[in-house]
Short mmCIF file of C-alpha atoms in Angstrom, two decimals:
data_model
loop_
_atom_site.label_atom_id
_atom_site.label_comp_id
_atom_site.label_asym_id
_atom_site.label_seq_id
_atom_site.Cartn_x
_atom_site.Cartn_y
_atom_site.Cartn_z
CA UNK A 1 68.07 20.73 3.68
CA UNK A 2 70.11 23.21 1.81
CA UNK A 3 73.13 23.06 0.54
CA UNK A 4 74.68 25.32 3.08
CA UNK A 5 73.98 23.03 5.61
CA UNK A 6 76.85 20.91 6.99
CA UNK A 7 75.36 17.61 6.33
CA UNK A 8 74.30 18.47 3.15
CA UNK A 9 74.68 15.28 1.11
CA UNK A 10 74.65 15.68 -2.91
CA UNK A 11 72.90 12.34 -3.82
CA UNK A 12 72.02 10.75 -7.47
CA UNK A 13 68.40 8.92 -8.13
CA UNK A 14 70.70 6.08 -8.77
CA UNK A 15 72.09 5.83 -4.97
CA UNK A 16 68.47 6.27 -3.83
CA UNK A 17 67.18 3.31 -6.11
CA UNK A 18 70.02 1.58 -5.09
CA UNK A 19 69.26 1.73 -1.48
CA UNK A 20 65.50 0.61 -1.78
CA UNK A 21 66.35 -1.88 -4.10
CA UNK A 22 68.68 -3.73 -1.13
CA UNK A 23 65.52 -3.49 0.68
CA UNK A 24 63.55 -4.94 -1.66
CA UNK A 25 65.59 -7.73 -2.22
CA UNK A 26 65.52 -8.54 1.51
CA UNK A 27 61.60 -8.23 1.62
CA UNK A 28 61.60 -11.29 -1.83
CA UNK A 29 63.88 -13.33 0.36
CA UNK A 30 62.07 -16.88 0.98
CA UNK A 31 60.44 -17.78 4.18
CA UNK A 32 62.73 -20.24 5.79
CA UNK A 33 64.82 -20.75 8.92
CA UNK A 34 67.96 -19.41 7.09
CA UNK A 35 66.15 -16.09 5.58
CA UNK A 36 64.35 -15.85 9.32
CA UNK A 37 68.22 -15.26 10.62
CA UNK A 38 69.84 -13.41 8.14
CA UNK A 39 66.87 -10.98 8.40
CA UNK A 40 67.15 -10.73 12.26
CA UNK A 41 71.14 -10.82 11.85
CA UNK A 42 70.29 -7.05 9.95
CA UNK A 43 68.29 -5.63 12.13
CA UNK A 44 70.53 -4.66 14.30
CA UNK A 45 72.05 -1.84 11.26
CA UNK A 46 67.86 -1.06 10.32
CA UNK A 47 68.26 2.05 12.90
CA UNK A 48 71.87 3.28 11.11
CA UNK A 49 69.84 2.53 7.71
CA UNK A 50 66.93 4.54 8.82
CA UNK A 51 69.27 7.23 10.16
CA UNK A 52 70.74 7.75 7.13
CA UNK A 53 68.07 7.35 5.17
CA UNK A 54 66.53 10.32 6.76
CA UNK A 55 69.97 12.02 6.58
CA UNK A 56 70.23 11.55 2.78
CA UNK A 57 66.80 11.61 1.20
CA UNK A 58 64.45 13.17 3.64
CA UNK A 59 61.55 12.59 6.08
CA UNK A 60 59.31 10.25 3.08
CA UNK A 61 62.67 8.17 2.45
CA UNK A 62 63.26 8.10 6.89
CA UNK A 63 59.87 6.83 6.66
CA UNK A 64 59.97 4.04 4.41
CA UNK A 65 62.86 2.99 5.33
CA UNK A 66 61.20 2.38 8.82
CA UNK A 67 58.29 0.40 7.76
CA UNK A 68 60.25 -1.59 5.43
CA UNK A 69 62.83 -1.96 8.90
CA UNK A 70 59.34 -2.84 10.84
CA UNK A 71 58.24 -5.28 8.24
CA UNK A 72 61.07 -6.93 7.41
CA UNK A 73 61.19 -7.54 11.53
CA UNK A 74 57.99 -9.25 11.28
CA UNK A 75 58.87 -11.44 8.79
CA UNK A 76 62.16 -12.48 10.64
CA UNK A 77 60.07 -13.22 14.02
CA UNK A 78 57.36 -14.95 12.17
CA UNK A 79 59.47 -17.44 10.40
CA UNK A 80 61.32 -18.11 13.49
CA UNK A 81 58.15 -19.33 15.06
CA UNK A 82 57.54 -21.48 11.92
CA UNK A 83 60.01 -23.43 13.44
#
């Protein structure tokens, strides 16, 4: 994107290490009932966070921010079946 586009976001290095650092503190979360729900209780925003993602940073940051949304999805359905 350029800057003449019209959503053209000016963004630091600090924003984008803030943003994967929120998803890397979901991925450390432990694997119990509690972190099982409050990772399926975000899914529901992992498409807006992907979205924006993509929006913000580019295509390589859209990606990762999918397969950390498709991971962290995983880990949510596989702890509920620890049940």
């Amino acid at each position: 994107m350029d800057n003449t586009s019209p959503v053209y976001v000016d963004t630091t290095q600090r924003g984008f290490y803030r943003f994967f650092g929120v998803m890397v503190v979901l991925l450390l979360l432990p694997p119990c009932t509690d972190a099982a729900l409050y990772v399926l209780l975000l899914m529901p925003f992992a498409t807006l966070l992907i979205w924006a993602s993509g929006l913000l940073f580019g295509r390589l940051a859209m990606l990762l921010a999918a397969l950390l949304s498709l991971y962290l999805a995983i880990y949510g359905f596989i702890a509920l079946l620890k049940f």
